[in-house]
């Protein structure tokens, strides 16, 4: 039986993490420049200096690597600095806009295309990826859920709200990609965030007392 010291295991982990980072760096550059279909494991291996056989060990398959690249890009852009409090919808939209301006978001539309043209286990990979990011907004909503809200109904409406909000953001982004000159992207994002924020209480059917004629308001 072979025993590996704690220090030795730490070194192995460091090497593995460094290999993963180099693969991701190279894959991100190639996917961005050449697209998904025209990028091969052989090219990624050559650029990263990592053996071709090591790539599936880290990422299972090409689709898994592609999604890991997008995941890292989103994390890098959507959490630019530590927060002392939970973000508002407007702040979430502003972070999304910043991510778009940096040019990294084009990878997500490649993922949408791959998802639409895939089936079986590969399609499930993409479905889980997008569902995971919608779920993040659902958790944000759940943290703001009034105690009086019915849990089952609230969960369904939070899921719908998350889908509508993220879908609207990506819809605006798509229009900006097609016709940037005609779309004031930043202003559109601000308007969308403000409108969704204004109607946030409707997710749980909480009455607006300021509009109900309540004499205490």
PDB file of C-alpha atoms in Angstrom:
ATOM      1  CA  UNK A   1       0.000   0.000   0.000  1.00  0.00           C
ATOM      2  CA  UNK A   2       1.307   3.445  -0.927  1.00  0.00           C
ATOM      3  CA  UNK A   3       0.893   6.320   1.488  1.00  0.00           C
ATOM      4  CA  UNK A   4       1.087   9.947   0.350  1.00  0.00           C
ATOM      5  CA  UNK A   5       2.044  12.585   2.897  1.00  0.00           C
ATOM      6  CA  UNK A   6      -0.144  15.621   3.450  1.00  0.00           C
ATOM      7  CA  UNK A   7       2.549  17.770   1.863  1.00  0.00           C
ATOM      8  CA  UNK A   8       2.780  15.426  -1.103  1.00  0.00           C
ATOM      9  CA  UNK A   9      -0.982  15.438  -1.602  1.00  0.00           C
ATOM     10  CA  UNK A  10      -1.002  19.232  -1.436  1.00  0.00           C
ATOM     11  CA  UNK A  11       1.657  19.344  -4.142  1.00  0.00           C
ATOM     12  CA  UNK A  12      -0.344  16.962  -6.331  1.00  0.00           C
ATOM     13  CA  UNK A  13      -3.414  19.165  -5.901  1.00  0.00           C
ATOM     14  CA  UNK A  14      -1.396  22.260  -6.811  1.00  0.00           C
ATOM     15  CA  UNK A  15      -0.140  20.612  -9.995  1.00  0.00           C
ATOM     16  CA  UNK A  16      -3.672  19.518 -10.876  1.00  0.00           C
ATOM     17  CA  UNK A  17      -5.076  23.002 -10.296  1.00  0.00           C
ATOM     18  CA  UNK A  18      -2.320  24.578 -12.381  1.00  0.00           C
ATOM     19  CA  UNK A  19      -2.977  22.117 -15.219  1.00  0.00           C
ATOM     20  CA  UNK A  20      -6.685  22.883 -15.059  1.00  0.00           C
ATOM     21  CA  UNK A  21      -6.030  26.629 -15.161  1.00  0.00           C
ATOM     22  CA  UNK A  22      -3.737  26.333 -18.188  1.00  0.00           C
ATOM     23  CA  UNK A  23      -6.281  24.191 -20.026  1.00  0.00           C
ATOM     24  CA  UNK A  24      -9.063  26.687 -19.256  1.00  0.00           C
ATOM     25  CA  UNK A  25      -6.940  29.666 -20.330  1.00  0.00           C
ATOM     26  CA  UNK A  26      -6.051  28.040 -23.636  1.00  0.00           C
ATOM     27  CA  UNK A  27      -9.558  26.748 -24.296  1.00  0.00           C
ATOM     28  CA  UNK A  28     -11.128  30.147 -23.582  1.00  0.00           C
ATOM     29  CA  UNK A  29      -8.833  31.840 -26.092  1.00  0.00           C
ATOM     30  CA  UNK A  30      -9.430  29.220 -28.778  1.00  0.00           C
ATOM     31  CA  UNK A  31     -13.203  28.980 -28.266  1.00  0.00           C
ATOM     32  CA  UNK A  32     -13.471  32.781 -28.435  1.00  0.00           C
ATOM     33  CA  UNK A  33     -11.307  33.090 -31.552  1.00  0.00           C
ATOM     34  CA  UNK A  34     -12.361  29.973 -33.472  1.00  0.00           C
ATOM     35  CA  UNK A  35     -15.717  28.885 -32.083  1.00  0.00           C
ATOM     36  CA  UNK A  36     -16.726  25.577 -30.520  1.00  0.00           C
ATOM     37  CA  UNK A  37     -16.711  23.320 -33.590  1.00  0.00           C
ATOM     38  CA  UNK A  38     -13.360  24.508 -34.941  1.00  0.00           C
ATOM     39  CA  UNK A  39     -11.509  24.027 -31.653  1.00  0.00           C
ATOM     40  CA  UNK A  40      -9.991  20.608 -30.935  1.00  0.00           C
ATOM     41  CA  UNK A  41      -8.473  18.942 -27.888  1.00  0.00           C
ATOM     42  CA  UNK A  42      -5.209  18.660 -29.836  1.00  0.00           C
ATOM     43  CA  UNK A  43      -5.043  22.439 -30.320  1.00  0.00           C
ATOM     44  CA  UNK A  44      -5.902  23.101 -26.683  1.00  0.00           C
ATOM     45  CA  UNK A  45      -3.227  20.629 -25.566  1.00  0.00           C
ATOM     46  CA  UNK A  46      -0.604  22.215 -27.810  1.00  0.00           C
ATOM     47  CA  UNK A  47      -1.391  25.736 -26.632  1.00  0.00           C
ATOM     48  CA  UNK A  48      -1.550  24.818 -22.937  1.00  0.00           C
ATOM     49  CA  UNK A  49       1.454  22.501 -22.903  1.00  0.00           C
ATOM     50  CA  UNK A  50      -0.697  19.830 -21.254  1.00  0.00           C
ATOM     51  CA  UNK A  51      -1.013  16.332 -22.727  1.00  0.00           C
ATOM     52  CA  UNK A  52      -4.170  15.727 -24.750  1.00  0.00           C
ATOM     53  CA  UNK A  53      -5.084  12.769 -22.560  1.00  0.00           C
ATOM     54  CA  UNK A  54      -5.171  14.947 -19.455  1.00  0.00           C
ATOM     55  CA  UNK A  55      -8.001  17.142 -20.733  1.00  0.00           C
ATOM     56  CA  UNK A  56     -10.812  14.526 -20.462  1.00  0.00           C
ATOM     57  CA  UNK A  57      -9.501  13.608 -16.999  1.00  0.00           C
ATOM     58  CA  UNK A  58     -10.196  17.172 -15.838  1.00  0.00           C
ATOM     59  CA  UNK A  59     -13.332  17.954 -17.867  1.00  0.00           C
ATOM     60  CA  UNK A  60     -14.885  14.658 -19.066  1.00  0.00           C
ATOM     61  CA  UNK A  61     -15.524  15.861 -22.639  1.00  0.00           C
ATOM     62  CA  UNK A  62     -15.352  18.890 -24.926  1.00  0.00           C
ATOM     63  CA  UNK A  63     -18.775  20.127 -23.864  1.00  0.00           C
ATOM     64  CA  UNK A  64     -17.789  19.860 -20.207  1.00  0.00           C
ATOM     65  CA  UNK A  65     -14.641  21.903 -20.888  1.00  0.00           C
ATOM     66  CA  UNK A  66     -16.645  24.505 -22.819  1.00  0.00           C
ATOM     67  CA  UNK A  67     -19.108  24.946 -19.959  1.00  0.00           C
ATOM     68  CA  UNK A  68     -16.256  25.178 -17.437  1.00  0.00           C
ATOM     69  CA  UNK A  69     -14.780  28.006 -19.520  1.00  0.00           C
ATOM     70  CA  UNK A  70     -18.105  29.869 -19.508  1.00  0.00           C
ATOM     71  CA  UNK A  71     -18.625  29.215 -15.800  1.00  0.00           C
ATOM     72  CA  UNK A  72     -15.262  30.727 -14.964  1.00  0.00           C
ATOM     73  CA  UNK A  73     -15.863  33.746 -17.213  1.00  0.00           C
ATOM     74  CA  UNK A  74     -19.238  34.384 -15.587  1.00  0.00           C
ATOM     75  CA  UNK A  75     -17.839  34.087 -12.064  1.00  0.00           C
ATOM     76  CA  UNK A  76     -15.015  36.441 -12.974  1.00  0.00           C
ATOM     77  CA  UNK A  77     -17.376  39.088 -14.328  1.00  0.00           C
ATOM     78  CA  UNK A  78     -20.437  38.740 -12.120  1.00  0.00           C
ATOM     79  CA  UNK A  79     -18.576  39.019  -8.794  1.00  0.00           C
ATOM     80  CA  UNK A  80     -16.142  41.880  -9.442  1.00  0.00           C
ATOM     81  CA  UNK A  81     -15.619  42.761  -5.770  1.00  0.00           C
ATOM     82  CA  UNK A  82     -16.703  41.579  -2.313  1.00  0.00           C
ATOM     83  CA  UNK A  83     -20.071  42.824  -1.060  1.00  0.00           C
ATOM     84  CA  UNK A  84     -21.214  43.712   2.401  1.00  0.00           C
ATOM     85  CA  UNK A  85     -24.840  43.073   1.438  1.00  0.00           C
ATOM     86  CA  UNK A  86     -26.870  41.154  -1.131  1.00  0.00           C
ATOM     87  CA  UNK A  87     -27.050  42.836  -4.573  1.00  0.00           C
ATOM     88  CA  UNK A  88     -30.176  44.540  -5.879  1.00  0.00           C
ATOM     89  CA  UNK A  89     -31.719  43.635  -9.237  1.00  0.00           C
ATOM     90  CA  UNK A  90     -30.243  46.833 -10.659  1.00  0.00           C
ATOM     91  CA  UNK A  91     -26.765  45.817  -9.478  1.00  0.00           C
ATOM     92  CA  UNK A  92     -27.208  42.346 -10.976  1.00  0.00           C
ATOM     93  CA  UNK A  93     -28.204  43.910 -14.298  1.00  0.00           C
ATOM     94  CA  UNK A  94     -25.233  46.297 -14.172  1.00  0.00           C
ATOM     95  CA  UNK A  95     -22.855  43.384 -13.598  1.00  0.00           C
ATOM     96  CA  UNK A  96     -24.409  41.558 -16.540  1.00  0.00           C
ATOM     97  CA  UNK A  97     -23.974  44.674 -18.704  1.00  0.00           C
ATOM     98  CA  UNK A  98     -20.318  44.932 -17.674  1.00  0.00           C
ATOM     99  CA  UNK A  99     -19.795  41.293 -18.573  1.00  0.00           C
ATOM    100  CA  UNK A 100     -21.333  41.901 -22.010  1.00  0.00           C
ATOM    101  CA  UNK A 101     -19.154  44.954 -22.626  1.00  0.00           C
ATOM    102  CA  UNK A 102     -16.055  42.885 -21.832  1.00  0.00           C
ATOM    103  CA  UNK A 103     -16.942  40.620 -24.742  1.00  0.00           C
ATOM    104  CA  UNK A 104     -17.014  37.372 -22.756  1.00  0.00           C
ATOM    105  CA  UNK A 105     -20.757  36.838 -23.034  1.00  0.00           C
ATOM    106  CA  UNK A 106     -20.537  35.712 -26.656  1.00  0.00           C
ATOM    107  CA  UNK A 107     -19.483  32.321 -25.290  1.00  0.00           C
ATOM    108  CA  UNK A 108     -22.919  31.905 -23.719  1.00  0.00           C
ATOM    109  CA  UNK A 109     -24.611  32.224 -27.104  1.00  0.00           C
ATOM    110  CA  UNK A 110     -22.290  29.529 -28.408  1.00  0.00           C
ATOM    111  CA  UNK A 111     -23.547  27.408 -25.498  1.00  0.00           C
ATOM    112  CA  UNK A 112     -27.174  28.147 -26.418  1.00  0.00           C
ATOM    113  CA  UNK A 113     -26.462  27.025 -29.978  1.00  0.00           C
ATOM    114  CA  UNK A 114     -24.765  23.841 -28.783  1.00  0.00           C
ATOM    115  CA  UNK A 115     -27.648  23.100 -26.415  1.00  0.00           C
ATOM    116  CA  UNK A 116     -30.197  23.454 -29.220  1.00  0.00           C
ATOM    117  CA  UNK A 117     -28.213  21.137 -31.484  1.00  0.00           C
ATOM    118  CA  UNK A 118     -27.347  18.495 -28.904  1.00  0.00           C
ATOM    119  CA  UNK A 119     -29.246  15.561 -27.462  1.00  0.00           C
ATOM    120  CA  UNK A 120     -29.011  12.981 -24.716  1.00  0.00           C
ATOM    121  CA  UNK A 121     -26.396  13.395 -22.005  1.00  0.00           C
ATOM    122  CA  UNK A 122     -24.761  16.377 -23.734  1.00  0.00           C
ATOM    123  CA  UNK A 123     -28.010  18.322 -23.822  1.00  0.00           C
ATOM    124  CA  UNK A 124     -28.507  17.549 -20.129  1.00  0.00           C
ATOM    125  CA  UNK A 125     -25.102  19.131 -19.419  1.00  0.00           C
ATOM    126  CA  UNK A 126     -26.286  22.400 -20.956  1.00  0.00           C
ATOM    127  CA  UNK A 127     -29.698  22.242 -19.302  1.00  0.00           C
ATOM    128  CA  UNK A 128     -28.070  21.802 -15.896  1.00  0.00           C
ATOM    129  CA  UNK A 129     -25.700  24.702 -16.572  1.00  0.00           C
ATOM    130  CA  UNK A 130     -28.457  27.199 -17.392  1.00  0.00           C
ATOM    131  CA  UNK A 131     -30.742  25.880 -14.643  1.00  0.00           C
ATOM    132  CA  UNK A 132     -27.970  26.351 -12.092  1.00  0.00           C
ATOM    133  CA  UNK A 133     -27.641  30.035 -12.941  1.00  0.00           C
ATOM    134  CA  UNK A 134     -31.393  30.602 -12.882  1.00  0.00           C
ATOM    135  CA  UNK A 135     -31.429  28.875  -9.518  1.00  0.00           C
ATOM    136  CA  UNK A 136     -29.031  31.501  -8.181  1.00  0.00           C
ATOM    137  CA  UNK A 137     -31.641  34.181  -8.834  1.00  0.00           C
ATOM    138  CA  UNK A 138     -34.349  31.958  -7.345  1.00  0.00           C
ATOM    139  CA  UNK A 139     -32.328  31.779  -4.118  1.00  0.00           C
ATOM    140  CA  UNK A 140     -31.950  35.569  -4.189  1.00  0.00           C
ATOM    141  CA  UNK A 141     -35.741  35.854  -4.413  1.00  0.00           C
ATOM    142  CA  UNK A 142     -36.359  33.231  -1.745  1.00  0.00           C
ATOM    143  CA  UNK A 143     -34.257  35.219   0.718  1.00  0.00           C
ATOM    144  CA  UNK A 144     -36.704  38.112   0.222  1.00  0.00           C
ATOM    145  CA  UNK A 145     -39.876  36.038   0.394  1.00  0.00           C
ATOM    146  CA  UNK A 146     -42.415  37.394   2.924  1.00  0.00           C
ATOM    147  CA  UNK A 147     -43.201  35.038   5.802  1.00  0.00           C
ATOM    148  CA  UNK A 148     -46.885  35.185   4.867  1.00  0.00           C
ATOM    149  CA  UNK A 149     -46.307  33.795   1.357  1.00  0.00           C
ATOM    150  CA  UNK A 150     -47.440  30.260   0.529  1.00  0.00           C
ATOM    151  CA  UNK A 151     -44.179  28.289  -0.006  1.00  0.00           C
ATOM    152  CA  UNK A 152     -45.382  26.141  -2.914  1.00  0.00           C
ATOM    153  CA  UNK A 153     -46.962  29.005  -4.844  1.00  0.00           C
ATOM    154  CA  UNK A 154     -44.036  31.302  -4.068  1.00  0.00           C
ATOM    155  CA  UNK A 155     -41.486  28.777  -5.362  1.00  0.00           C
ATOM    156  CA  UNK A 156     -43.303  28.462  -8.689  1.00  0.00           C
ATOM    157  CA  UNK A 157     -43.583  32.224  -9.111  1.00  0.00           C
ATOM    158  CA  UNK A 158     -39.952  32.795  -8.119  1.00  0.00           C
ATOM    159  CA  UNK A 159     -38.902  30.292 -10.774  1.00  0.00           C
ATOM    160  CA  UNK A 160     -41.023  32.102 -13.363  1.00  0.00           C
ATOM    161  CA  UNK A 161     -39.655  35.506 -12.318  1.00  0.00           C
ATOM    162  CA  UNK A 162     -36.060  34.239 -12.582  1.00  0.00           C
ATOM    163  CA  UNK A 163     -36.740  32.861 -16.058  1.00  0.00           C
ATOM    164  CA  UNK A 164     -38.390  36.111 -17.184  1.00  0.00           C
ATOM    165  CA  UNK A 165     -35.618  38.328 -15.800  1.00  0.00           C
ATOM    166  CA  UNK A 166     -32.681  36.354 -17.197  1.00  0.00           C
ATOM    167  CA  UNK A 167     -34.501  35.774 -20.484  1.00  0.00           C
ATOM    168  CA  UNK A 168     -35.144  39.495 -20.890  1.00  0.00           C
ATOM    169  CA  UNK A 169     -31.503  40.365 -20.196  1.00  0.00           C
ATOM    170  CA  UNK A 170     -30.263  37.884 -22.776  1.00  0.00           C
ATOM    171  CA  UNK A 171     -32.910  39.029 -25.257  1.00  0.00           C
ATOM    172  CA  UNK A 172     -31.659  42.614 -25.041  1.00  0.00           C
ATOM    173  CA  UNK A 173     -28.107  41.378 -25.397  1.00  0.00           C
ATOM    174  CA  UNK A 174     -28.997  39.425 -28.528  1.00  0.00           C
ATOM    175  CA  UNK A 175     -30.616  42.494 -30.115  1.00  0.00           C
ATOM    176  CA  UNK A 176     -27.519  44.539 -29.286  1.00  0.00           C
ATOM    177  CA  UNK A 177     -25.299  41.944 -30.968  1.00  0.00           C
ATOM    178  CA  UNK A 178     -27.429  42.037 -34.126  1.00  0.00           C
ATOM    179  CA  UNK A 179     -27.878  45.817 -34.308  1.00  0.00           C
ATOM    180  CA  UNK A 180     -25.685  47.553 -31.766  1.00  0.00           C
ATOM    181  CA  UNK A 181     -26.090  50.999 -33.356  1.00  0.00           C
ATOM    182  CA  UNK A 182     -29.858  50.966 -32.791  1.00  0.00           C
ATOM    183  CA  UNK A 183     -29.826  49.617 -29.228  1.00  0.00           C
ATOM    184  CA  UNK A 184     -28.811  51.672 -26.196  1.00  0.00           C
ATOM    185  CA  UNK A 185     -27.778  48.582 -24.283  1.00  0.00           C
ATOM    186  CA  UNK A 186     -26.949  50.221 -20.956  1.00  0.00           C
ATOM    187  CA  UNK A 187     -30.163  52.240 -20.856  1.00  0.00           C
ATOM    188  CA  UNK A 188     -32.235  49.197 -21.794  1.00  0.00           C
ATOM    189  CA  UNK A 189     -30.660  47.207 -18.969  1.00  0.00           C
ATOM    190  CA  UNK A 190     -31.398  49.962 -16.454  1.00  0.00           C
ATOM    191  CA  UNK A 191     -35.025  50.202 -17.561  1.00  0.00           C
ATOM    192  CA  UNK A 192     -35.511  46.437 -17.357  1.00  0.00           C
ATOM    193  CA  UNK A 193     -33.983  46.221 -13.882  1.00  0.00           C
ATOM    194  CA  UNK A 194     -36.074  49.147 -12.638  1.00  0.00           C
ATOM    195  CA  UNK A 195     -39.292  47.653 -14.025  1.00  0.00           C
ATOM    196  CA  UNK A 196     -38.649  44.206 -12.571  1.00  0.00           C
ATOM    197  CA  UNK A 197     -37.617  45.739  -9.257  1.00  0.00           C
ATOM    198  CA  UNK A 198     -40.820  47.795  -9.153  1.00  0.00           C
ATOM    199  CA  UNK A 199     -42.931  44.691  -9.695  1.00  0.00           C
ATOM    200  CA  UNK A 200     -40.953  42.437  -7.394  1.00  0.00           C
ATOM    201  CA  UNK A 201     -43.679  42.400  -4.730  1.00  0.00           C
ATOM    202  CA  UNK A 202     -46.065  40.878  -7.291  1.00  0.00           C
ATOM    203  CA  UNK A 203     -44.044  37.664  -7.214  1.00  0.00           C
ATOM    204  CA  UNK A 204     -45.645  36.922  -3.849  1.00  0.00           C
ATOM    205  CA  UNK A 205     -48.888  38.887  -4.335  1.00  0.00           C
ATOM    206  CA  UNK A 206     -48.006  41.240  -1.500  1.00  0.00           C
ATOM    207  CA  UNK A 207     -50.417  44.196  -1.630  1.00  0.00           C
ATOM    208  CA  UNK A 208     -48.872  47.639  -2.047  1.00  0.00           C
ATOM    209  CA  UNK A 209     -50.273  49.549   0.938  1.00  0.00           C
ATOM    210  CA  UNK A 210     -49.328  52.878  -0.602  1.00  0.00           C
ATOM    211  CA  UNK A 211     -51.872  52.199  -3.351  1.00  0.00           C
ATOM    212  CA  UNK A 212     -54.567  50.661  -1.146  1.00  0.00           C
ATOM    213  CA  UNK A 213     -55.716  53.842   0.544  1.00  0.00           C
ATOM    214  CA  UNK A 214     -54.424  52.671   3.922  1.00  0.00           C
ATOM    215  CA  UNK A 215     -54.692  55.719   6.206  1.00  0.00           C
ATOM    216  CA  UNK A 216     -51.585  54.636   8.110  1.00  0.00           C
ATOM    217  CA  UNK A 217     -49.400  55.240   5.051  1.00  0.00           C
TER     218      UNK A 217
END
